[in-house]
Every structure is written in C-alpha cells, then in structure tokens.
Amino acid sequence: MSKHLLLDLSFDICEKLFAKLKLKNFIVKQVFHWIYQKNIYDFNKMTNISLNNQKIIKQNFAIILAKIIDINIDKKHKTFKFLVQFHDKNSIEMVVMKFGYGWTICLSSQVGCSMQCKFCASGMKIKKRDLTPGEFVMQYLLAKKYIFDQFHERITNIVIMGIGEPFDNFTNLVEALKIITNPYGMAIGPNHITVSTCGICPKILQLAKLMPKINLAVSLHAPNDAIRKQLMPINNAYNLNLLLRTCKKYCHLTKKRITFEYILLENINDHKTDAIELIKKLKGINCYVNLIPYNEINECKFARSKKINIFFNTLKQNKILVKIRQERGGTINAACGQLRIKYEDDRK
Ligand code: SAH
C-alpha cells in the first residue's frame, strides 16, 4: 500500500485517517504542530509521540520535501525571490517581501501556466502540471524557516499571485487553503490571504461560497472586451461584462471589497479614455484598483506606461479607491515567471 502524503492532507482528513489506525485525536494535533509550527518533518524527532505511534505513522504516511535551489535578494527592498525545486525536478518561484505591516509571501499555484496572457512571462512556459496541496504548503514552510532564521520574524500574509492560475487548480488550492488557515496547521487567518485570478468566473463564486473570508484579486487589465481580448485569451471564455457581474455577486456573497489589478501598458490600455471607461464599468462594485507598473520582459513587446500618474489621478478624482503598486524586486526578475525562465534558459 502506498503511503499518504501528509502535507497534502487537511486536518479533518488526517483526523479520519489517524482514527482508522486507532491513533488518538490529539496525536494529529501534535503532528501538525511539529510540521507547521516547528518545521520538523522527521517523525522520529516528534518526541512527544510514543515510539509505537511514531512507527504506525511512519508506516502509513510520508512527507516529501522540496528545496530552495536559488535565491535572488534585493536587500534595499527586503525582497527575496526563491527558486523552489520539487522531487520531480520541476521548479517554481516564490517571492517574500517585507512591508510596513509585516512579511508577505507570494506563492505559485502551477508549474507554468495555461492562460497565455500576452504580457506575462509565466505563460511563456506552457503548464507542465498543477501543484499539489502539499507543494503550496511547502513553499510557505521553506520561506518561513528562511525568514525566521534570518530575521526572527514571521510571515503573516499570503498572496497567491506567483506562477500559474490558482483557479485552474481549484481543488488543490482549496485543500491547501484549509491547511494554511487551520489553527493547528499554519494558523493564518483567511483575511490575511489573497488569491489572484485572471477571471475564471464559476470558480470566483465557488470560492466565495466555500471560503468567503479569503480575499480576491482579479486581473482586469482592460476597460473593454476589445482591449482585454488582445491581452488575455481567458476573455474569450468569460467576457468583461460577465466577469464584472460575477465580481458584483462575489462582493454581495462575501460582503468583501474586491481588488482589481490593472497593469498599465504603454499605448494599449493607458489612455485617459480607458480610465474613464473603466470608471463607468466599476460603478456599483465595492472595489479598489491596484495599478501595476509593468515589469518589462525581453520576450514581450509591451512597454511600461509613462502615464501612470494621469491614470491614477483620473480614477481618484472620480472616487475610485486606487493605489499604485509599490515596486518590488524589479532588479531581481521578480515579476511573475521571470526567474524561472532565466533559470531554465541558463540550463539550456
Ligand atoms: N493567474 C493569476 C495569478 C498570477 S499573475 C492572475 O492572472 O491574476 C499575478 C499578477 O501579476 C497578475 O495581475 C498578472 O497580470 C501580473 N503580471 C504578470 N506579468 C507581469 C509583469 N511582467 N509585470 C507586472 N505584472 C505582471
């Protein structure tokens, strides 16, 4: 019989499996505490569990670790970009950043991405596979240890905005979020977690129903279908009207504010008329807009807009809550998928 991979298991599933093995309920709590609070992955070192119970656990469960194979550091901005390699040699990136309110980690959700947004480095590498729940969790565990060893500080916020489309890996995402938010797991409050999607409408509503306290960011990047279609093929499946209607429903269901991400690309979506059209479209939606300065990448023809401030002011004057994203890690290829592309090119 093959062993259960422990990092893939939510607390509830683990409880059921432990009960079948006649292991008492509190042992699950102990195991979770060792793994998620103490970063101990060796069952032999879980010293408050009896040798006999350790043996039963070892016979039935395994933990597959991942490793950090490269780190790029932007000291000035306290931004760390890690290349993480899994057991099958596939790699993804995660970024850890220090903000005024604490440390935030940006997790990847897939190896590569199928969404093929035209401006994004992740889509240059077609999706190889989904990440398992344990691989979501492993990213956090590796980063947590690194930041604790370096700074004696904790990572308090998670954004799922790295490589991949989280809603294209929905089941594993939800299982991972269960472990991340469980009080015996990583114990991170759902209010401290944000999932970013390119706009897969049915999944937006599914997450709203399953986990209404998780924050949602939607990559909008355009005020109309004509522009959005050029940038994001997902718009052919779920057009802007449908997406915005879904976002309204999301706000209604969750009573939360939604974040819209909008990368400003020179002469594509950065005209004043685009800002005005956007204002009209966002009317009645409880949202705030995050304007993102584009991180230029060699493989794409797009350029960073020079009109960010005009766009920002137009939105602001029209009472849209708006911010310009603080730039992090531009010097360390921290935009989505850039380090991984560089690594794979270097290996060629
Ligand atoms: N698939 C999800 C999450 C991953 S991308 C999504 O689309 O939201 C995370 C964010 O980074 C998205 O808003 C994406 O559009 C943006 N992004 C991708 N490439 C970028 C680049 N080169 N510069 C700035 N932002 C980028």
Short mmCIF file of C-alpha atoms and ligand atoms in Angstrom, two decimals:
data_model
loop_
_atom_site.label_atom_id
_atom_site.label_comp_id
_atom_site.label_asym_id
_atom_site.label_seq_id
_atom_site.Cartn_x
_atom_site.Cartn_y
_atom_site.Cartn_z
CA MET A 1 0.00 0.00 0.00
CA SER A 2 1.35 3.41 -0.89
CA LYS A 3 1.73 5.95 1.88
CA HIS A 4 -0.42 9.05 2.31
CA LEU A 5 1.45 12.26 1.63
CA LEU A 6 0.97 14.15 4.85
CA LEU A 7 1.46 17.67 3.56
CA ASP A 8 -1.45 17.13 1.14
CA LEU A 9 -3.88 16.39 3.94
CA SER A 10 -6.21 18.81 5.65
CA PHE A 11 -6.61 18.44 9.40
CA ASP A 12 -10.06 16.85 9.00
CA ILE A 13 -8.88 14.22 6.52
CA CYS A 14 -5.86 13.50 8.69
CA GLU A 15 -8.09 13.00 11.71
CA LYS A 16 -10.14 10.43 9.83
CA LEU A 17 -7.06 8.53 8.64
CA PHE A 18 -5.49 8.57 12.10
CA ALA A 19 -8.76 7.32 13.64
CA LYS A 20 -8.78 4.38 11.23
CA LEU A 21 -5.31 3.50 12.52
CA LYS A 22 -6.58 3.76 16.11
CA LEU A 23 -4.41 6.78 16.74
CA LYS A 24 -5.95 9.21 19.20
CA ASN A 25 -7.22 12.56 18.03
CA PHE A 26 -4.63 14.64 19.93
CA ILE A 27 -1.81 12.95 18.00
CA VAL A 28 -2.95 14.68 14.81
CA LYS A 29 -2.63 17.98 16.64
CA GLN A 30 0.86 17.02 17.78
CA VAL A 31 1.96 16.03 14.28
CA PHE A 32 0.54 19.25 12.81
CA HIS A 33 2.29 21.27 15.49
CA TRP A 34 5.66 19.68 14.70
CA ILE A 35 5.31 20.22 10.98
CA TYR A 36 3.62 23.58 10.69
CA GLN A 37 4.82 25.38 13.80
CA LYS A 38 8.25 23.83 14.35
CA ASN A 39 9.32 22.88 10.83
CA ILE A 40 10.14 19.30 11.89
CA TYR A 41 9.45 16.76 9.16
CA ASP A 42 11.12 13.68 10.59
CA PHE A 43 8.62 11.54 12.52
CA ASN A 44 11.49 10.18 14.68
CA LYS A 45 12.05 13.68 16.01
CA MET A 46 8.46 14.18 17.13
CA THR A 47 9.49 13.40 20.67
CA ASN A 48 6.14 13.74 22.41
CA ILE A 49 4.72 10.91 20.29
CA SER A 50 5.35 7.38 21.58
CA LEU A 51 7.76 5.19 19.61
CA ASN A 52 4.96 2.80 18.79
CA ASN A 53 2.76 5.54 17.43
CA GLN A 54 5.69 7.02 15.52
CA LYS A 55 6.10 3.62 13.90
CA ILE A 56 2.45 3.44 12.85
CA ILE A 57 2.66 6.94 11.41
CA LYS A 58 5.89 6.13 9.52
CA GLN A 59 4.32 3.01 8.04
CA ASN A 60 1.35 4.93 6.69
CA PHE A 61 2.48 8.47 5.97
CA ALA A 62 5.33 10.19 4.19
CA ILE A 63 6.48 13.77 3.80
CA ILE A 64 8.03 14.81 0.50
CA LEU A 65 10.15 17.90 0.86
CA ALA A 66 11.17 20.47 -1.72
CA LYS A 67 14.32 22.53 -1.77
CA ILE A 68 15.40 26.07 -2.47
CA ILE A 69 17.89 25.96 -5.36
CA ASP A 70 18.43 29.65 -5.96
CA ILE A 71 17.77 32.91 -4.11
CA ASN A 72 17.86 36.42 -5.53
CA ILE A 73 17.97 39.14 -2.93
CA ASP A 74 17.02 42.79 -3.22
CA LYS A 75 18.36 43.95 0.14
CA LYS A 76 17.21 47.52 -0.22
CA HIS A 77 13.57 46.48 -0.53
CA LYS A 78 13.82 43.42 1.70
CA THR A 79 12.59 41.26 -1.16
CA PHE A 80 13.68 37.66 -1.64
CA LYS A 81 12.93 35.60 -4.66
CA PHE A 82 13.35 31.85 -4.30
CA LEU A 83 13.50 29.18 -6.94
CA VAL A 84 11.98 26.05 -5.41
CA GLN A 85 12.53 22.61 -6.86
CA PHE A 86 10.18 19.70 -6.24
CA HIS A 87 11.05 15.99 -6.13
CA ASP A 88 10.38 15.59 -9.87
CA LYS A 89 12.85 18.44 -10.68
CA ASN A 90 10.10 20.83 -11.71
CA SER A 91 10.65 24.27 -10.28
CA ILE A 92 8.54 27.30 -9.39
CA GLU A 93 9.19 30.69 -7.89
CA MET A 94 8.06 32.31 -4.70
CA VAL A 95 8.75 35.82 -3.52
CA VAL A 96 8.88 37.08 0.06
CA MET A 97 8.59 40.79 0.75
CA LYS A 98 8.66 42.97 3.83
CA PHE A 99 6.03 45.68 4.03
CA GLY A 100 5.16 48.09 6.83
CA TYR A 101 2.67 45.59 8.23
CA GLY A 102 5.00 42.59 8.04
CA TRP A 103 6.20 39.83 5.73
CA THR A 104 4.16 38.65 2.77
CA ILE A 105 4.81 35.59 0.66
CA CYS A 106 3.70 35.27 -2.95
CA LEU A 107 3.05 31.62 -3.81
CA SER A 108 2.89 29.87 -7.17
CA SER A 109 0.00 27.57 -8.00
CA GLN A 110 1.17 25.64 -11.08
CA VAL A 111 4.35 24.68 -12.91
CA GLY A 112 3.89 27.04 -15.87
CA CYS A 113 0.52 28.48 -16.85
CA SER A 114 -2.10 27.73 -19.50
CA MET A 115 -3.71 31.15 -19.51
CA GLN A 116 -1.26 32.65 -22.01
CA CYS A 117 -1.69 36.30 -21.05
CA LYS A 118 0.34 38.09 -23.67
CA PHE A 119 2.35 40.31 -21.30
CA CYS A 120 3.29 37.63 -18.77
CA ALA A 121 6.49 35.59 -18.52
CA SER A 122 4.74 32.62 -16.87
CA GLY A 123 2.74 31.86 -19.97
CA MET A 124 5.94 31.52 -22.00
CA LYS A 125 6.32 28.12 -20.43
CA ILE A 126 3.22 26.08 -21.02
CA LYS A 127 1.75 24.46 -17.93
CA LYS A 128 3.53 21.22 -17.05
CA ARG A 129 1.41 20.31 -14.08
CA ASP A 130 -0.63 21.55 -11.15
CA LEU A 131 0.92 21.94 -7.72
CA THR A 132 -0.36 19.57 -5.06
CA PRO A 133 -1.77 20.98 -1.80
CA GLY A 134 1.48 19.93 -0.12
CA GLU A 135 3.51 21.88 -2.66
CA PHE A 136 1.56 25.07 -1.95
CA VAL A 137 2.19 24.48 1.73
CA MET A 138 5.86 23.52 1.25
CA GLN A 139 6.60 26.90 -0.33
CA TYR A 140 5.38 28.63 2.79
CA LEU A 141 7.27 26.26 5.11
CA LEU A 142 10.58 26.84 3.30
CA ALA A 143 10.16 30.61 3.28
CA LYS A 144 9.01 30.69 6.88
CA LYS A 145 12.18 28.92 8.03
CA TYR A 146 14.39 31.18 5.93
CA ILE A 147 12.83 34.41 7.22
CA PHE A 148 12.82 33.15 10.79
CA ASP A 149 16.49 32.15 10.61
CA GLN A 150 17.49 35.49 9.08
CA PHE A 151 15.27 37.96 10.92
CA HIS A 152 13.50 36.09 13.74
CA GLU A 153 10.25 37.26 12.22
CA ARG A 154 7.12 35.54 10.98
CA ILE A 155 5.41 35.65 7.60
CA THR A 156 1.90 36.87 8.28
CA ASN A 157 0.37 37.36 4.84
CA ILE A 158 -0.03 35.17 1.79
CA VAL A 159 -0.86 36.15 -1.75
CA ILE A 160 -1.34 33.52 -4.42
CA MET A 161 -0.08 35.59 -7.35
CA GLY A 162 3.00 33.69 -8.48
CA ILE A 163 3.28 31.37 -11.46
CA GLY A 164 0.04 29.76 -12.59
CA GLU A 165 -3.68 30.35 -12.40
CA PRO A 166 -4.91 29.25 -8.97
CA PHE A 167 -8.49 28.71 -10.19
CA ASP A 168 -7.19 26.37 -12.89
CA ASN A 169 -6.02 24.21 -9.94
CA PHE A 170 -9.06 24.77 -7.78
CA THR A 171 -9.36 21.55 -5.77
CA ASN A 172 -5.73 21.59 -4.67
CA LEU A 173 -5.92 25.30 -3.94
CA VAL A 174 -8.86 24.79 -1.60
CA GLU A 175 -7.19 21.86 0.19
CA ALA A 176 -4.04 23.96 0.62
CA LEU A 177 -6.06 26.89 1.98
CA LYS A 178 -7.65 24.56 4.53
CA ILE A 179 -4.19 23.59 5.83
CA ILE A 180 -2.92 27.16 5.73
CA THR A 181 -5.87 28.51 7.73
CA ASN A 182 -6.28 25.60 10.17
CA PRO A 183 -5.44 26.64 13.76
CA TYR A 184 -3.32 23.51 14.17
CA GLY A 185 -1.76 23.98 10.72
CA MET A 186 -0.22 27.24 9.68
CA ALA A 187 -2.90 29.21 11.50
CA ILE A 188 -3.00 32.12 9.09
CA GLY A 189 -6.32 33.96 9.17
CA PRO A 190 -8.23 33.94 5.87
CA ASN A 191 -8.30 37.73 5.99
CA HIS A 192 -4.53 37.63 5.55
CA ILE A 193 -4.74 35.59 2.34
CA THR A 194 -5.42 36.88 -1.18
CA VAL A 195 -5.99 34.74 -4.25
CA SER A 196 -5.47 36.36 -7.64
CA THR A 197 -7.27 35.14 -10.76
CA CYS A 198 -7.32 36.11 -14.41
CA GLY A 199 -11.10 35.80 -14.22
CA ILE A 200 -12.45 32.24 -14.22
CA CYS A 201 -16.00 33.24 -13.29
CA PRO A 202 -17.53 29.99 -11.96
CA LYS A 203 -14.60 29.49 -9.59
CA ILE A 204 -14.89 33.03 -8.23
CA LEU A 205 -18.36 32.16 -6.99
CA GLN A 206 -17.30 28.73 -5.79
CA LEU A 207 -14.56 30.21 -3.62
CA ALA A 208 -16.96 32.87 -2.33
CA LYS A 209 -19.27 30.10 -1.14
CA LEU A 210 -16.59 27.76 0.23
CA MET A 211 -14.23 30.30 1.80
CA PRO A 212 -15.91 33.69 1.96
CA LYS A 213 -13.23 35.25 4.13
CA ILE A 214 -10.39 34.79 1.66
CA ASN A 215 -9.61 38.00 -0.25
CA LEU A 216 -9.92 38.06 -4.01
CA ALA A 217 -7.91 39.97 -6.60
CA VAL A 218 -8.95 39.93 -10.25
CA SER A 219 -6.54 40.72 -13.07
CA LEU A 220 -8.62 43.09 -15.16
CA HIS A 221 -6.03 44.99 -17.21
CA ALA A 222 -8.57 46.50 -19.61
CA PRO A 223 -11.77 48.57 -19.61
CA ASN A 224 -13.43 46.72 -22.51
CA ASP A 225 -13.50 43.41 -24.37
CA ALA A 226 -11.64 44.72 -27.41
CA ILE A 227 -8.50 45.50 -25.40
CA ARG A 228 -8.85 42.65 -22.92
CA LYS A 229 -9.17 40.07 -25.69
CA GLN A 230 -5.84 41.17 -27.13
CA LEU A 231 -4.13 40.72 -23.78
CA MET A 232 -5.89 37.80 -22.14
CA PRO A 233 -7.30 34.81 -24.02
CA ILE A 234 -9.45 33.95 -20.96
CA ASN A 235 -11.65 36.86 -22.04
CA ASN A 236 -12.94 34.68 -24.89
CA ALA A 237 -14.40 32.28 -22.36
CA TYR A 238 -15.60 34.85 -19.78
CA ASN A 239 -16.07 38.32 -21.18
CA LEU A 240 -15.75 41.55 -19.24
CA ASN A 241 -19.48 42.01 -18.61
CA LEU A 242 -19.81 38.52 -17.22
CA LEU A 243 -16.66 38.97 -15.14
CA LEU A 244 -17.85 42.25 -13.63
CA ARG A 245 -21.30 40.83 -12.92
CA THR A 246 -19.62 37.88 -11.20
CA CYS A 247 -17.45 40.25 -9.16
CA LYS A 248 -20.56 42.10 -8.01
CA LYS A 249 -22.10 38.81 -6.90
CA TYR A 250 -18.84 37.92 -5.13
CA CYS A 251 -18.98 41.18 -3.15
CA HIS A 252 -22.62 40.56 -2.32
CA LEU A 253 -21.98 36.98 -1.14
CA THR A 254 -18.86 37.73 0.89
CA LYS A 255 -19.54 41.32 1.96
CA LYS A 256 -15.94 41.97 0.98
CA ARG A 257 -14.20 44.50 -1.22
CA ILE A 258 -12.58 43.08 -4.32
CA THR A 259 -9.21 44.19 -5.72
CA PHE A 260 -8.80 44.81 -9.43
CA GLU A 261 -5.30 44.61 -10.80
CA TYR A 262 -4.57 46.76 -13.81
CA ILE A 263 -1.15 46.68 -15.45
CA LEU A 264 -0.53 49.88 -17.35
CA LEU A 265 0.89 49.11 -20.79
CA GLU A 266 2.06 51.93 -22.99
CA ASN A 267 -0.46 52.88 -25.67
CA ILE A 268 -2.50 49.75 -25.07
CA ASN A 269 -4.71 50.40 -22.03
CA ASP A 270 -3.30 53.58 -20.51
CA HIS A 271 -5.24 56.36 -22.30
CA LYS A 272 -7.38 58.79 -20.38
CA THR A 273 -10.37 57.44 -22.31
CA ASP A 274 -9.52 53.98 -20.94
CA ALA A 275 -9.54 55.35 -17.40
CA ILE A 276 -12.92 56.99 -18.00
CA GLU A 277 -14.38 53.80 -19.46
CA LEU A 278 -13.02 51.84 -16.51
CA ILE A 279 -14.64 54.22 -14.03
CA LYS A 280 -18.03 53.64 -15.68
CA LYS A 281 -17.60 49.87 -15.67
CA LEU A 282 -16.64 49.73 -12.00
CA LYS A 283 -19.59 51.75 -10.84
CA GLY A 284 -21.51 49.97 -8.10
CA ILE A 285 -18.79 47.43 -7.36
CA ASN A 286 -17.19 47.51 -3.92
CA CYS A 287 -13.63 47.51 -5.18
CA TYR A 288 -10.27 49.07 -5.16
CA VAL A 289 -7.92 49.28 -8.09
CA ASN A 290 -4.26 48.38 -7.91
CA LEU A 291 -2.37 49.99 -10.77
CA ILE A 292 0.69 47.92 -11.62
CA PRO A 293 3.77 49.38 -13.31
CA TYR A 294 4.64 46.83 -15.98
CA ASN A 295 7.83 44.85 -15.47
CA GLU A 296 9.22 44.70 -18.98
CA ILE A 297 10.42 41.31 -20.15
CA ASN A 298 12.61 40.56 -23.15
CA GLU A 299 10.20 38.04 -24.60
CA CYS A 300 7.28 40.53 -24.86
CA LYS A 301 6.74 43.59 -27.00
CA PHE A 302 4.91 45.59 -24.34
CA ALA A 303 6.38 48.64 -22.60
CA ARG A 304 5.74 50.29 -19.26
CA SER A 305 3.27 53.16 -19.46
CA LYS A 306 4.54 56.66 -18.82
CA LYS A 307 1.06 57.84 -17.92
CA ILE A 308 0.59 56.06 -14.62
CA ASN A 309 0.05 59.27 -12.66
CA ILE A 310 -2.55 60.66 -15.07
CA PHE A 311 -4.43 57.36 -14.97
CA PHE A 312 -4.19 57.29 -11.19
CA ASN A 313 -5.46 60.84 -10.78
CA THR A 314 -8.36 60.31 -13.18
CA LEU A 315 -9.55 57.34 -11.13
CA LYS A 316 -9.01 59.12 -7.84
CA GLN A 317 -10.88 62.25 -8.91
CA ASN A 318 -13.80 60.03 -9.76
CA LYS A 319 -13.88 58.49 -6.29
CA ILE A 320 -12.43 55.14 -7.24
CA LEU A 321 -10.21 53.75 -4.47
CA VAL A 322 -6.89 53.37 -6.22
CA LYS A 323 -3.25 52.65 -5.43
CA ILE A 324 -0.09 52.29 -7.46
CA ARG A 325 1.62 49.04 -6.57
CA GLN A 326 4.92 49.57 -4.76
CA GLU A 327 7.62 48.18 -6.94
CA ARG A 328 9.49 45.24 -5.55
CA GLY A 329 12.21 43.14 -6.96
CA GLY A 330 12.47 44.76 -10.38
CA THR A 331 16.21 44.20 -10.10
CA ILE A 332 15.82 40.52 -9.28
CA ASN A 333 13.47 39.43 -12.03
CA ALA A 334 10.65 39.25 -9.52
CA ALA A 335 7.79 39.67 -11.97
CA CYS A 336 5.75 36.58 -12.45
CA GLY A 337 7.74 33.76 -14.00
CA GLN A 338 10.84 35.74 -14.83
CA LEU A 339 13.35 33.97 -12.60
CA ARG A 340 12.17 30.56 -13.68
CA ILE A 341 12.51 31.48 -17.34
CA LYS A 342 16.01 32.77 -16.69
CA TYR A 343 16.94 29.60 -14.81
CA GLU A 344 15.62 27.30 -17.50
CA ASP A 345 17.33 29.34 -20.23
CA ASP A 346 20.61 29.23 -18.30
CA ARG A 347 20.37 25.45 -18.09
CA LYS A 348 19.93 25.08 -21.86
N1 SAH B 1 -3.04 33.90 -12.81
C1 SAH B 1 -3.29 34.81 -11.75
C2 SAH B 1 -2.14 34.98 -10.77
C3 SAH B 1 -0.76 35.06 -11.31
S1 SAH B 1 -0.26 36.55 -12.10
C4 SAH B 1 -3.73 36.14 -12.29
O1 SAH B 1 -3.78 36.29 -13.51
O2 SAH B 1 -4.13 37.01 -11.52
C5 SAH B 1 -0.24 37.76 -10.83
C6 SAH B 1 -0.36 39.19 -11.34
O3 SAH B 1 0.86 39.63 -11.96
C7 SAH B 1 -1.44 39.34 -12.39
O4 SAH B 1 -2.20 40.50 -12.18
C8 SAH B 1 -0.63 39.43 -13.66
O5 SAH B 1 -1.38 40.00 -14.67
C9 SAH B 1 0.57 40.25 -13.19
N2 SAH B 1 1.74 40.21 -14.07
C10 SAH B 1 2.15 39.22 -14.87
N3 SAH B 1 3.27 39.57 -15.56
C11 SAH B 1 3.59 40.81 -15.16
C12 SAH B 1 4.63 41.73 -15.49
N4 SAH B 1 5.58 41.41 -16.37
N5 SAH B 1 4.63 42.94 -14.88
C13 SAH B 1 3.70 43.27 -13.96
N6 SAH B 1 2.69 42.44 -13.59
C14 SAH B 1 2.62 41.23 -14.19
#
